Amino acid sequence: MAQVVLKEIVKQYGSLYAVNNVSLTVEDGEFVALVGPSGCGKTTTLNLVAGLLPMTGGDVLIGDRNVTDLDPKDRDIAMVFQNYALYPNKTVYKNLAFPLQMRKLSKAEIDTKVMDAAKVLDIVHLLQRKPRELSGGQQQRVALGRALVRDPQVFLMDEPLSNLDAKLRVQMRTELKRFHQDLKATVIYVTHDQLEAVTMADKMAVMSGGFLQQYDSPKNVFEHPVNMFVASFVGSPAMSLIPLEAINTGGKIALSSSEGWQLPLSEANSKKAQTASTSKIVLGARHSTLQLHKSKESNSVPGRVYTVEPTGDVTFVQVFLGGATVIVSLDPSVDVKSDQEVWIEFDQERLHLFDGETEMALTDP
Amino acid sequence: MSIATEREIAARAKRPIRFGVLRQMVDRRSDYLYVLPALIVMMIVIAYPIYYTIELSFFNTPSNLQMKDKVFIGLDNYARILTSRSFREVTMNTFIWTVASTFFAFLLGLGAALSLHREFLGRGVLRAVLLIPYVVSAVAASYVWKWLYHSDFGVIGALAVQFGFTDRPINFIDNIHTVLPSLIVVNIWKEFSFAMIMLMAGLQTVPDQLLRAAQVDGANAWQRFWHVTFPHLKGVSMVTVLLLMVANFNAFIIPWIMTSGGPAGASDIWITQIYTIAFGRQRYGLASAYSVILFIVMMTLGYFYVRALTRGDDTRVK
Ligand SMILES: Nc1ncnc2c1ncn2[C@@H]1O[C@H](COP(=O)(O)OP(=O)(O)OP(=O)(O)O)[C@@H](O)[C@H]1O
Ligand SMILES: [Mg+2]
C-alpha cells in the first residue's frame, strides 16, 4: 500500500478545464471519497491517477514514485468501474484471472490467487458463470475481485455502487468498508452519493467545476464548509441558505431581510460578519439546528409553511422565509399545514455565515 | 390403457396451442388486412416470377419466345446442368470469387475501420476517401478498372513496366489465369468500404470502460483488440460476412461489364452463366433450372443470415 499525491493536476478538453489545478495527498491506507455534482471532473481525476488519460499538466506520485509518464499497467493500481466493465465473453474465473494472465503468472499461481479472492468475496460458486448471468451485486463483487487479485498499491473506484438498488447499496457499502479495514488499502472512491462518502471515507474531497473545493474529514466538511457550494452540496437535505443584508445596530450586527424583519447576531457571529467584503451576507443553517414555533417568540423570525414532507422518522417542513426556502426537521407528531404562519428560531452557535460576493465562509477574524 | 391416456393428455395439451394460433389470427384479422396490399404486390412481383421460373425449369423452351410451344422434359434440364463439365468450372469460379472477395473485403474493411477508429489528423478526409468505392456506381467503376487493366493502355501495366517489375505490360483480363483474381481485386476494392462502415459502427459500440479496464489490467493494444474489441464485433462481423457473401453470389455488374465471363469462360460465375444461357443462347428452360439451383443455395444462405440477425433478439427475450 502506498501514499498517493496529486500535484496541481490539470486536464483540458479544448477550452474546457475538466480538472483544474487539483492538489491533494491521500495517506497510506486512507479511504478518500471524491464527491461532487455530475460533470465536475471526478471520473476525469480518477482516470488521470490511473493514467488512462494524458494529463495537460501536473504530477501524480504513488508511493514516492513519480508515475506521471507511466502506463496504467505500470502504476500498480487497480480500478473498479461504474458499470463494472466485466469482460462479457469471459467467465467469472477468466475475468479474475485476466489481469494475472496479462502479467504472465503461472497457471498454478493464477489459480491460487483467483480462488483466494473468490473466497474473500464469496463468489466461488459463481466462477463458471458469465457476467450477464449474475445479479448486480454479484457483478459488483466480481469487479472488486478483479481489482483484488492483483494486490495493487492503490484501489481506484468510480461509483462502484451506483447501479445497485438502495438496499444492496447499503449492504455493499458495509462490505466495502470492511474490505478496506481488513486490507488497510489506499482507496480513492468516486461517488455522487454523499451518504456513501460520509459513512465510508476517512476524508472527503469535494469537487465542483473541475476545482477541488474542500478536502477534509467528513465531519469537518459537514460542520465547517468552506464555501456556499460545499455547504449546499453536503448534507441531506441540503443546508438552507438565506441571502440577507448586514446592518450595524450599535456595535452588533443584525441581518435584515427584504421582508422587513431583522435577526440580531451574537457577539461572535457579529465579528465574523464584519470580516465580509460586502454588506451582503448569506445565512446558512442545517435543518436540525432550526426550531419552529407556531406563535411569535423572541429571537424568532416569521415565515410561511410551503410544503410538509413526512418521511417517517422526521417530518421535513419547507418554510418561505426572507425570500428563500428553509428546511426544518420536526417530530412527526407536530402538526403544521401548508400556508400556516410560523416562526423560526436560529441557533447562534451552529449557524453559518457566508460572504455574499465571494461565497466563502466567514470565519473568526 | 396407460398409452391411451398418454395420448389423450398429449392431444389435450396440443389442442389449446393450435386453437390459440387460429384464435390469434382471427382476433387480429384487421392486422392482416393492413398488410394485404403489400402482400398482393409481393405475390405479383416476387412469388409469381419464382413460380414461373420453377415451372419453366421443367420445360424445353423454343428460342423464339413462343412459350406455348414449350415441351415438358421433367428433370432433364437439371440433370444436364449438374453433369456438365462447365457447371463444375463455373461453380468453382463462383466459389473462389465469393470466398476470396468476401474474405479480403472483410479483412481490409476491418483494418480500415480499426485504423480510422483512433483519432488522428486528417481522419475525416481519409474516411471520406475510403468511402468513395462504396458510393461510385459499379458500372462506372467497372469501366474505369477495365481501362486500368488494359493490356496496351492500362495504367497499372505501364507502372509495372516503369518500376521494372516486368518488361512487357501485363495482360490482366485477357489471360485465363489472371482474369479471375483481377476481377476479385476490383470487387474487393468496391466492397471493402461496406465492411468498413459496418465495422466502424460496430466499433462505436465497444464500451470505452471495457478497454480501459483491460488497459489497467495490463493488456497491450493487441491483447485489448483480441480480448475485448474482437469478441464485441462478432455479431456485426457475422452479419457483414453473410451480406457480402450473398452480394457476391449475386454479383453481375463487375464480371459482366469487364469480361462477360471470358476469356473462354475463365471468369464465368453462376449469374453471368445464367445470363448467357438465357439471353445469349435463348434457352430459358435451362437458365431457369440454373436459377432454381442458385435460388436454393441463396435461400440456405439467407436462412443463416436471418438467424444471425435475430439471434440478438432471442437472447434479449430470454
Ligand atoms: N472526452 C471528453 N471530451 C470533452 N469533454 C469531456 C470528455 N470527457 C469528459 N469531458 C467533460 O469533462 C467534465 C468532467 O467530466 P467527468 O466525466 O470527469 O465528470 P464526473 O464528475 O465523473 O461526472 P459524473 O458524476 O456524471 O460521472 C464534464 O464537463 C465533461 O463534459
Ligand atoms: Mg463519472
XYZ file of C-alpha atoms and ligand atoms in Angstrom:
715
model
C 0.000 0.000 0.000
C 1.147 3.482 -0.616
C 0.545 7.158 -0.429
C -0.896 8.954 -3.452
C -0.033 12.559 -4.186
C -1.689 14.698 -6.832
C 0.293 17.839 -7.603
C -1.574 20.582 -9.396
C -3.064 18.243 -11.940
C -4.852 19.785 -14.897
C -6.898 18.219 -17.658
C -8.124 20.342 -20.505
C -10.554 19.369 -23.242
C -10.224 22.158 -25.752
C -11.037 25.252 -23.769
C -12.845 23.321 -21.032
C -10.955 22.589 -17.831
C -12.338 19.240 -16.719
C -9.839 19.165 -13.853
C -8.326 22.433 -12.743
C -5.216 22.547 -10.612
C -6.176 19.853 -8.156
C -3.670 19.013 -5.436
C -4.266 16.521 -2.677
C -2.476 13.857 -0.684
C -4.009 10.506 0.131
C -2.136 8.928 3.003
C -1.163 5.286 3.042
C -4.204 3.177 3.891
C -6.606 6.069 3.741
C -10.061 5.893 2.181
C -10.765 9.105 0.313
C -14.127 9.849 -1.243
C -14.253 12.149 -4.239
C -17.664 13.784 -4.342
C -19.307 16.462 -6.424
C -22.165 17.040 -8.808
C -22.338 15.402 -12.223
C -19.718 16.650 -14.645
C -17.470 18.190 -12.012
C -14.458 16.122 -13.053
C -14.456 13.185 -10.636
C -14.081 10.470 -13.227
C -11.528 12.526 -15.096
C -9.459 12.936 -11.927
C -9.572 9.211 -11.283
C -8.598 8.435 -14.855
C -5.665 10.799 -14.536
C -4.481 8.983 -11.435
C -4.876 5.698 -13.294
C -3.021 7.037 -16.313
C -5.905 6.368 -18.673
C -5.911 9.939 -19.959
C -3.000 12.121 -20.968
C -2.559 14.929 -18.452
C -2.399 18.558 -19.504
C -0.257 19.431 -16.503
C 0.834 18.367 -13.041
C 2.279 15.264 -11.445
C 0.985 12.084 -9.881
C 3.056 10.287 -7.274
C 2.244 6.831 -5.999
C 4.334 5.663 -3.068
C 7.177 8.161 -3.652
C 7.378 7.160 -7.298
C 6.522 9.754 -9.924
C 4.203 7.843 -12.226
C 3.171 10.766 -14.402
C 4.672 9.246 -17.533
C 3.929 5.614 -16.784
C 1.311 3.414 -18.426
C -1.674 2.323 -16.327
C -0.303 -1.190 -16.099
C 2.970 0.037 -14.616
C 1.355 2.205 -11.953
C 0.411 -0.699 -9.732
C -3.180 0.374 -9.373
C -6.467 -1.439 -9.744
C -9.673 0.154 -10.833
C -13.321 -0.677 -10.303
C -15.555 0.926 -12.897
C -19.005 2.416 -12.613
C -20.764 -0.339 -14.547
C -18.220 -2.947 -13.543
C -16.701 -3.339 -17.023
C -16.549 -7.123 -16.752
C -15.479 -8.916 -19.915
C -18.850 -10.189 -21.127
C -17.494 -13.130 -23.106
C -15.357 -14.484 -20.290
C -16.449 -16.494 -17.277
C -16.074 -15.020 -13.815
C -12.973 -17.153 -13.309
C -11.396 -15.830 -16.509
C -12.364 -12.288 -15.601
C -10.493 -12.616 -12.335
C -7.586 -14.385 -13.985
C -7.213 -11.846 -16.789
C -5.005 -9.255 -15.024
C -2.789 -12.073 -13.760
C -2.569 -13.662 -17.193
C -1.528 -10.331 -18.631
C 1.265 -10.274 -16.069
C 2.350 -13.722 -17.176
C 1.893 -15.518 -13.884
C 1.981 -19.298 -13.927
C -1.288 -21.247 -14.113
C -0.886 -22.543 -10.575
C -0.238 -19.073 -9.164
C -3.228 -17.660 -11.021
C -5.415 -20.435 -9.689
C -4.436 -19.867 -6.057
C -4.889 -16.113 -6.293
C -8.235 -16.328 -8.051
C -9.522 -18.854 -5.534
C -8.308 -16.726 -2.623
C -10.036 -13.624 -3.940
C -13.180 -15.603 -4.764
C -13.303 -16.927 -1.207
C -12.893 -13.484 0.314
C -15.735 -12.144 -1.809
C -17.885 -15.255 -1.544
C -18.176 -15.815 -5.293
C -16.626 -19.295 -5.531
C -19.931 -20.768 -6.677
C -20.153 -18.229 -9.498
C -16.760 -18.823 -11.060
C -18.023 -20.703 -14.116
C -20.781 -18.230 -14.962
C -20.743 -15.419 -17.477
C -21.203 -11.859 -16.181
C -24.664 -11.495 -17.707
C -25.842 -14.435 -15.599
C -25.054 -12.528 -12.406
C -27.054 -10.077 -10.360
C -25.830 -6.509 -9.946
C -24.409 -7.210 -6.511
C -22.615 -10.322 -7.731
C -21.161 -8.448 -10.692
C -20.029 -5.792 -8.299
C -18.200 -8.390 -6.237
C -16.553 -9.851 -9.318
C -15.386 -6.396 -10.356
C -13.966 -5.930 -6.886
C -12.361 -9.355 -7.122
C -10.639 -8.474 -10.354
C -9.104 -5.495 -8.585
C -8.267 -7.565 -5.536
C -6.364 -10.445 -7.175
C -3.509 -8.227 -8.189
C -2.823 -6.893 -4.711
C -2.183 -3.388 -6.018
C -0.842 -0.372 -4.152
C -3.956 1.694 -4.698
C -7.585 0.978 -5.446
C -9.443 3.438 -7.627
C -13.213 3.078 -7.658
C -15.568 5.020 -9.879
C -19.075 4.971 -8.431
C -18.968 1.225 -7.954
C -22.311 1.082 -6.178
C -24.321 3.479 -8.292
C -26.000 0.738 -10.328
C -27.317 -1.160 -7.336
C -30.695 -0.831 -5.699
C -30.905 1.031 -2.426
C -30.868 -1.991 -0.146
C -27.978 -3.717 -1.871
C -26.085 -0.460 -1.919
C -26.266 -0.199 1.859
C -25.140 -3.797 2.193
C -22.243 -3.428 -0.243
C -21.273 -0.216 1.478
C -20.684 -2.109 4.691
C -18.805 -4.818 2.837
C -16.569 -2.301 1.123
C -15.816 -0.617 4.394
C -14.976 -3.955 5.964
C -12.801 -4.806 2.986
C -10.922 -1.558 3.361
C -10.355 -2.144 7.065
C -9.123 -5.708 6.542
C -6.779 -4.829 3.713
C -5.626 -1.473 5.038
C -5.823 -0.459 1.419
C -5.358 3.004 -0.021
C -8.615 3.777 -1.773
C -9.808 6.684 -3.880
C -13.511 6.353 -4.261
C -15.660 8.447 -6.566
C -19.302 8.851 -5.691
C -22.018 11.380 -6.049
C -23.853 9.827 -3.148
C -22.564 11.773 -0.200
C -24.047 9.344 2.270
C -21.570 6.784 0.898
C -18.802 9.298 1.326
C -19.745 10.183 4.874
C -20.174 6.606 6.008
C -17.068 5.092 4.426
C -14.423 7.707 3.939
C -11.648 8.944 6.186
C -11.517 12.066 4.090
C -13.763 13.708 1.608
C -12.672 15.715 -1.413
C -15.485 17.921 -2.670
C -15.139 18.993 -6.294
C -17.062 21.438 -8.415
C -16.391 22.721 -11.906
C -13.034 20.984 -12.037
C -11.806 22.632 -8.854
C -11.159 20.979 -5.531
C -13.377 22.897 -3.121
C -12.595 21.264 0.180
C -10.533 18.320 1.355
C -11.097 17.274 4.935
C -12.707 14.665 7.161
C -16.429 14.202 6.507
C -17.143 15.650 9.970
C -15.222 18.834 9.265
C -16.675 19.198 5.805
C -20.127 18.856 7.289
C -19.551 21.185 10.216
C -17.257 23.733 8.617
C -17.977 24.014 4.920
C -15.506 26.456 3.387
C -17.957 27.977 0.951
C -21.571 28.064 -0.093
C -21.109 25.340 -2.681
C -19.844 22.816 -0.157
C -22.488 23.904 2.331
C -25.284 23.321 -0.122
C -23.799 20.117 -1.528
C -23.006 18.221 1.643
C -25.813 17.079 3.903
C -29.244 15.780 3.101
C -31.422 17.735 2.950
C -29.000 20.470 1.986
C -28.179 23.415 4.218
C -30.676 26.243 3.810
C -29.118 29.450 2.545
C -30.821 32.819 3.014
C -29.372 35.938 1.331
C -29.642 38.866 3.765
C -28.311 42.359 4.299
C -25.993 43.169 7.218
C -26.782 46.374 9.160
C -24.874 47.814 12.043
C -27.011 48.249 15.167
C -24.645 49.926 17.612
C -21.604 47.623 17.641
C -23.560 44.481 16.941
C -24.634 43.296 13.543
C -28.150 42.354 12.582
C -29.214 40.652 9.391
C -32.122 42.297 7.708
C -34.424 40.700 5.197
C -36.354 42.213 2.342
C -39.490 41.225 4.225
C -38.642 43.692 6.953
C -37.614 41.512 9.879
C -34.197 41.649 11.492
C -32.138 38.922 13.060
C -29.623 40.250 15.590
C -26.393 38.244 15.590
C -24.495 37.104 18.653
C -21.204 38.768 19.504
C -19.101 36.018 17.917
C -21.189 35.964 14.790
C -21.103 39.739 14.553
C -17.317 39.613 14.484
C -17.449 37.083 11.701
C -19.939 39.154 9.747
C -17.692 42.179 9.979
C -14.969 40.376 8.019
C -17.192 40.240 4.952
C -16.168 42.206 1.895
C -19.711 43.451 1.383
C -22.907 44.021 3.316
C -24.499 41.077 1.565
C -24.367 38.119 3.907
C -25.763 34.673 3.304
C -27.075 32.930 6.352
C -26.782 29.146 6.385
C -28.482 26.720 8.715
C -28.953 22.978 8.774
C -32.466 21.681 9.271
C -31.677 20.083 12.628
C -30.438 23.354 14.139
C -33.647 25.235 13.473
C -36.645 25.432 15.730
C -40.139 26.012 14.523
C -42.675 27.861 16.656
C -46.338 28.181 15.911
C -46.563 31.547 17.618
C -44.223 34.501 17.830
C -41.305 34.078 20.234
C -38.347 36.305 20.935
C -35.353 35.787 18.625
C -37.519 34.149 16.004
C -38.387 35.395 12.550
C -41.642 34.938 10.660
C -42.170 32.642 7.696
C -44.874 30.677 5.957
C -45.038 26.922 5.508
C -44.687 25.885 1.889
C -44.752 22.083 1.980
C -44.767 19.392 4.626
C -42.881 16.160 3.801
C -43.340 13.360 6.296
C -40.562 10.739 5.886
C -41.498 8.530 8.827
C -38.886 9.302 11.447
C -38.905 13.031 10.891
C -41.051 15.461 9.011
C -39.303 17.997 6.805
C -41.044 21.321 6.518
C -40.121 23.844 3.867
C -40.682 27.370 5.026
C -40.675 30.551 2.915
C -38.529 32.989 4.781
C -36.681 36.119 3.717
C -37.077 35.355 0.030
C -35.658 31.833 0.314
C -36.892 28.438 1.407
C -35.621 26.985 4.635
C -35.896 23.352 5.605
C -36.747 22.484 9.194
C -36.990 18.977 10.617
C -39.785 18.314 13.046
C -41.028 15.497 15.147
C -43.812 13.793 13.130
C -46.230 14.447 15.986
C -46.052 18.218 15.421
C -48.959 19.287 13.280
C -48.339 22.011 10.691
C -50.094 22.767 7.450
C -49.203 24.472 4.202
C -49.560 28.262 4.228
C -49.528 28.334 8.014
C -47.706 31.273 9.658
C -44.725 30.017 11.674
C -41.737 31.497 13.491
C -38.251 30.139 13.023
C -35.556 30.348 15.659
C -31.878 30.106 14.673
C -29.200 28.544 16.858
C -26.478 31.215 17.022
C -23.849 28.605 17.926
C -24.482 26.490 14.889
C -25.379 28.853 12.110
C -23.080 29.605 9.178
C -22.300 32.938 7.595
C -21.084 33.391 4.047
C -19.808 36.393 2.175
C -22.482 37.304 -0.374
C -19.906 38.229 -3.019
C -17.115 35.673 -2.682
C -19.431 32.929 -1.387
C -16.698 31.968 1.084
C -17.487 31.048 4.688
C -16.905 33.858 7.167
C -14.655 32.748 9.977
C -13.388 34.248 13.199
C -11.118 37.170 12.440
C -54.799 -48.260 -21.167
C -51.967 -46.170 -19.960
C -50.884 -45.487 -23.523
C -54.332 -44.251 -24.393
C -54.364 -41.819 -21.522
C -50.972 -40.542 -22.500
C -52.221 -39.904 -25.979
C -55.224 -38.160 -24.575
C -53.061 -35.968 -22.475
C -50.879 -35.165 -25.453
C -53.909 -34.344 -27.558
C -55.320 -32.167 -24.855
C -52.021 -30.405 -24.479
C -51.803 -29.813 -28.184
C -55.281 -28.551 -28.838
C -55.152 -25.269 -26.998
C -51.960 -24.313 -28.840
C -53.397 -24.833 -32.285
C -56.610 -23.251 -31.199
C -54.582 -20.369 -29.774
C -52.814 -19.640 -33.048
C -56.034 -19.767 -35.018
C -57.749 -17.684 -32.418
C -54.976 -15.140 -32.614
C -55.265 -14.957 -36.382
C -58.997 -14.421 -36.143
C -58.594 -11.849 -33.403
C -56.074 -9.958 -35.444
C -57.781 -10.215 -38.802
C -57.646 -6.452 -39.201
C -53.827 -6.607 -38.893
C -53.767 -8.945 -41.862
C -55.940 -6.504 -43.726
C -53.331 -3.782 -43.247
C -50.543 -5.841 -44.796
C -52.761 -7.182 -47.565
C -51.799 -4.587 -50.226
C -48.120 -5.262 -49.596
C -48.776 -8.996 -49.700
C -50.545 -8.705 -53.046
C -47.731 -6.669 -54.545
C -45.210 -9.187 -53.245
C -47.229 -12.024 -54.759
C -47.176 -10.339 -58.136
C -43.578 -9.196 -58.265
C -41.863 -11.957 -56.303
C -43.929 -15.076 -55.823
C -45.221 -15.310 -59.382
C -41.813 -14.933 -61.081
C -40.400 -17.541 -58.739
C -43.224 -19.891 -59.535
C -42.863 -19.251 -63.267
C -39.123 -19.828 -63.159
C -39.610 -23.129 -61.386
C -42.243 -24.128 -63.918
C -40.056 -23.205 -66.896
C -37.171 -25.174 -65.463
C -39.030 -28.401 -66.321
C -39.506 -27.455 -69.974
C -37.541 -27.309 -73.137
C -38.328 -23.821 -74.411
C -38.183 -22.636 -78.002
C -35.753 -19.802 -78.678
C -38.404 -17.642 -80.359
C -40.152 -16.945 -77.035
C -43.347 -18.736 -78.168
C -43.891 -20.263 -74.758
C -46.964 -22.210 -75.841
C -44.614 -24.447 -77.851
C -42.559 -25.458 -74.817
C -42.089 -29.168 -74.218
C -42.163 -30.827 -70.811
C -38.940 -32.699 -70.181
C -39.075 -33.323 -66.423
C -35.740 -33.029 -64.670
C -33.674 -33.159 -67.840
C -32.534 -29.558 -67.527
C -31.271 -30.204 -64.005
C -29.553 -33.412 -64.994
C -27.885 -31.659 -67.874
C -26.576 -28.812 -65.741
C -25.384 -30.941 -62.865
C -23.500 -33.342 -65.108
C -21.923 -30.800 -67.432
C -18.246 -30.020 -67.069
C -18.808 -26.286 -67.411
C -21.098 -26.378 -64.388
C -18.252 -27.668 -62.267
C -15.918 -24.979 -63.584
C -18.441 -22.195 -63.134
C -19.242 -23.403 -59.632
C -15.555 -23.472 -58.786
C -15.199 -19.917 -60.127
C -18.240 -18.795 -58.164
C -16.850 -20.368 -55.033
C -13.424 -18.754 -55.445
C -14.973 -15.431 -56.400
C -17.345 -15.393 -53.421
C -14.988 -16.655 -50.754
C -11.953 -14.652 -51.812
C -13.917 -11.427 -52.323
C -15.732 -11.786 -49.024
C -12.658 -12.739 -47.038
C -10.385 -9.990 -48.289
C -13.076 -7.303 -48.387
C -13.842 -8.099 -44.768
C -10.209 -8.169 -43.720
C -9.432 -4.898 -45.478
C -12.606 -3.323 -44.093
C -11.647 -4.406 -40.589
C -8.179 -2.954 -40.982
C -9.574 0.323 -42.304
C -12.214 0.532 -39.565
C -9.634 -0.094 -36.856
C -7.194 2.484 -38.168
C -9.962 5.050 -38.617
C -11.273 4.417 -35.121
C -8.343 6.182 -33.500
C -8.225 9.926 -33.653
C -5.574 11.488 -35.838
C -5.105 14.457 -38.094
C -6.913 14.034 -41.407
C -9.108 11.198 -40.210
C -12.238 12.748 -41.666
C -10.645 13.206 -45.074
C -9.297 9.677 -45.138
C -12.661 8.271 -44.115
C -14.340 10.161 -46.947
C -11.735 8.923 -49.432
C -12.146 5.319 -48.320
C -15.884 5.604 -48.790
C -15.543 6.513 -52.471
C -15.573 2.934 -53.804
C -18.833 2.309 -51.997
C -20.599 5.327 -53.490
C -19.185 5.080 -57.009
C -21.575 3.309 -59.375
C -20.485 -0.241 -60.059
C -20.918 0.229 -63.789
C -18.655 3.275 -63.893
C -16.098 1.589 -61.684
C -16.051 -1.468 -63.911
C -15.290 0.606 -66.996
C -12.587 2.546 -65.171
C -10.932 -0.644 -63.971
C -11.207 -2.169 -67.411
C -9.087 0.668 -68.690
C -6.694 0.499 -65.754
C -6.136 -3.177 -66.579
C -5.931 -2.676 -70.347
C -3.009 -4.561 -71.871
C -1.940 -1.713 -74.158
C -3.136 1.470 -72.489
C -3.589 0.344 -68.857
C -2.028 2.489 -66.129
C -1.272 -0.482 -63.900
C 0.616 -2.323 -66.611
C 2.516 0.817 -67.532
C 3.516 1.438 -63.927
C 4.661 -2.156 -63.547
C 6.933 -1.663 -66.542
C 8.130 1.706 -65.286
C 9.173 0.289 -61.945
C 10.787 -2.691 -63.626
C 8.560 -5.463 -62.294
C 8.070 -6.726 -65.835
C 9.406 -5.783 -69.237
C 6.079 -6.263 -71.015
C 2.688 -4.856 -69.938
C 0.724 -7.476 -68.041
C -2.324 -8.948 -69.666
C -4.648 -8.907 -66.688
C -8.060 -9.699 -68.067
C -7.284 -11.390 -71.340
C -5.422 -14.197 -69.656
C -7.361 -17.180 -68.276
C -5.034 -17.464 -65.285
C -5.134 -13.843 -64.148
C -8.638 -12.810 -65.108
C -10.496 -14.111 -62.060
C -8.002 -12.742 -59.488
C -8.057 -9.402 -61.330
C -11.844 -9.221 -61.124
C -11.741 -10.224 -57.472
C -9.387 -7.321 -56.768
C -11.887 -4.911 -58.306
C -14.681 -6.467 -56.313
C -12.705 -6.207 -53.069
C -11.918 -2.575 -53.847
C -15.631 -1.958 -54.372
C -16.813 -3.840 -51.310
C -14.326 -3.246 -48.538
C -15.816 0.169 -47.734
C -19.091 -1.528 -46.975
C -17.375 -3.816 -44.466
C -15.551 -0.761 -43.154
C -18.800 1.125 -42.493
C -20.388 -1.829 -40.767
C -17.369 -2.477 -38.572
C -16.906 1.200 -37.789
C -20.460 1.223 -36.498
C -19.656 -1.909 -34.518
C -16.542 -0.352 -33.040
C -18.572 2.572 -31.740
C -20.467 0.194 -29.513
C -17.391 -1.276 -27.838
C -17.648 0.165 -24.334
C -14.786 2.508 -23.550
C -14.752 1.325 -19.980
C -14.006 -2.243 -21.020
C -10.995 -1.120 -22.991
C -9.858 0.968 -20.064
C -10.348 -1.924 -17.685
C -8.218 -4.070 -19.952
C -5.601 -1.350 -20.066
C -5.453 -1.191 -16.272
C -5.327 -4.978 -16.185
C -2.150 -4.758 -18.235
C -3.311 -5.699 -21.723
C -1.373 -4.210 -24.633
C -3.049 -2.874 -27.762
C -3.174 -6.272 -29.480
C -4.458 -8.033 -26.364
C -7.126 -5.381 -25.945
C -8.229 -5.987 -29.508
C -8.246 -9.741 -29.098
C -9.902 -9.937 -25.681
C -12.324 -7.002 -25.829
C -12.870 -5.493 -29.276
C -12.982 -8.609 -31.381
C -15.486 -10.583 -29.272
C -17.641 -7.492 -29.283
C -17.581 -7.332 -33.081
C -18.616 -10.949 -33.506
C -22.261 -10.224 -34.247
C -21.681 -7.415 -36.699
C -18.917 -9.421 -38.378
C -21.248 -12.361 -38.914
C -23.849 -10.138 -40.491
C -21.304 -8.313 -42.635
C -19.749 -11.513 -43.933
C -23.121 -13.013 -44.776
C -24.274 -9.864 -46.548
C -21.056 -9.809 -48.552
C -21.421 -13.486 -49.411
C -24.954 -13.016 -50.669
C -23.953 -9.934 -52.667
C -21.003 -11.783 -54.191
C -23.064 -14.826 -55.111
C -25.389 -12.475 -56.922
C -22.636 -10.329 -58.405
C -23.228 -9.442 -62.006
C -22.178 -5.924 -62.906
C -18.408 -6.160 -62.449
C -17.824 -9.545 -64.147
C -20.319 -8.865 -66.897
C -19.040 -5.440 -67.867
C -15.377 -6.280 -67.537
C -15.210 -9.716 -69.183
C -18.740 -11.129 -69.697
C -17.398 -14.387 -68.314
C -14.471 -14.617 -70.704
C -11.905 -15.370 -71.851
C -13.003 -18.951 -72.540
C -15.293 -18.934 -69.513
C -12.387 -18.356 -67.147
C -14.304 -15.679 -65.247
C -17.770 -17.138 -65.652
C -19.742 -17.306 -62.426
C -23.272 -18.544 -61.892
C -25.053 -15.312 -62.611
C -23.114 -14.475 -65.770
C -23.567 -18.058 -66.916
C -27.324 -17.890 -66.375
C -27.457 -14.584 -68.218
C -25.551 -16.034 -71.166
C -27.721 -19.125 -71.335
C -30.954 -17.165 -71.152
C -30.271 -14.090 -73.212
C -27.310 -15.184 -75.275
C -28.429 -18.663 -76.224
C -32.148 -18.094 -75.629
C -32.500 -21.298 -73.610
C -34.899 -20.133 -70.964
C -35.759 -23.547 -69.593
C -32.146 -24.390 -68.914
C -31.468 -20.937 -67.491
C -34.485 -21.312 -65.231
C -33.208 -24.599 -63.889
C -29.881 -22.923 -63.221
C -31.663 -20.104 -61.407
C -33.573 -22.560 -59.261
C -30.320 -24.152 -58.151
C -28.924 -20.712 -57.328
C -32.172 -19.896 -55.560
C -31.863 -22.927 -53.296
C -28.278 -22.039 -52.401
C -29.287 -18.440 -51.713
C -32.193 -19.479 -49.523
C -29.872 -21.615 -47.447
C -27.510 -18.677 -47.021
C -30.444 -16.389 -46.323
C -31.634 -18.698 -43.586
C -28.323 -18.403 -41.756
C -28.325 -14.679 -42.347
C -31.715 -14.157 -40.761
C -30.747 -16.416 -37.888
C -27.621 -14.376 -37.249
C -29.669 -11.190 -37.405
C -32.349 -12.312 -34.989
C -30.104 -14.152 -32.561
C -29.635 -10.971 -30.546
C -33.398 -10.573 -30.211
C -33.814 -14.085 -28.873
C -31.281 -13.600 -26.142
C -32.904 -10.351 -25.194
C -36.272 -12.067 -24.811
C -34.673 -14.740 -22.642
N -13.645 13.105 -23.899
C -14.116 14.284 -23.488
N -14.127 15.342 -24.325
C -14.584 16.548 -23.921
N -15.056 16.803 -22.701
C -15.087 15.796 -21.805
C -14.620 14.488 -22.153
N -14.772 13.689 -21.079
C -15.304 14.456 -20.117
N -15.495 15.724 -20.539
C -16.035 16.842 -19.750
O -15.260 16.963 -18.594
C -16.063 17.273 -17.485
C -15.814 16.286 -16.360
O -16.252 15.030 -16.738
P -16.236 13.788 -15.741
O -16.592 12.578 -16.520
O -14.941 13.762 -15.022
O -17.413 14.144 -14.747
P -17.880 13.356 -13.437
O -17.590 14.228 -12.297
O -17.298 11.997 -13.413
O -19.441 13.311 -13.656
P -20.477 12.127 -13.355
O -20.827 12.235 -11.914
O -21.637 12.481 -14.222
O -19.833 10.836 -13.725
C -17.501 17.290 -17.978
O -17.889 18.619 -18.164
C -17.443 16.567 -19.284
O -18.393 17.104 -20.168
Mg -18.150 9.976 -13.668
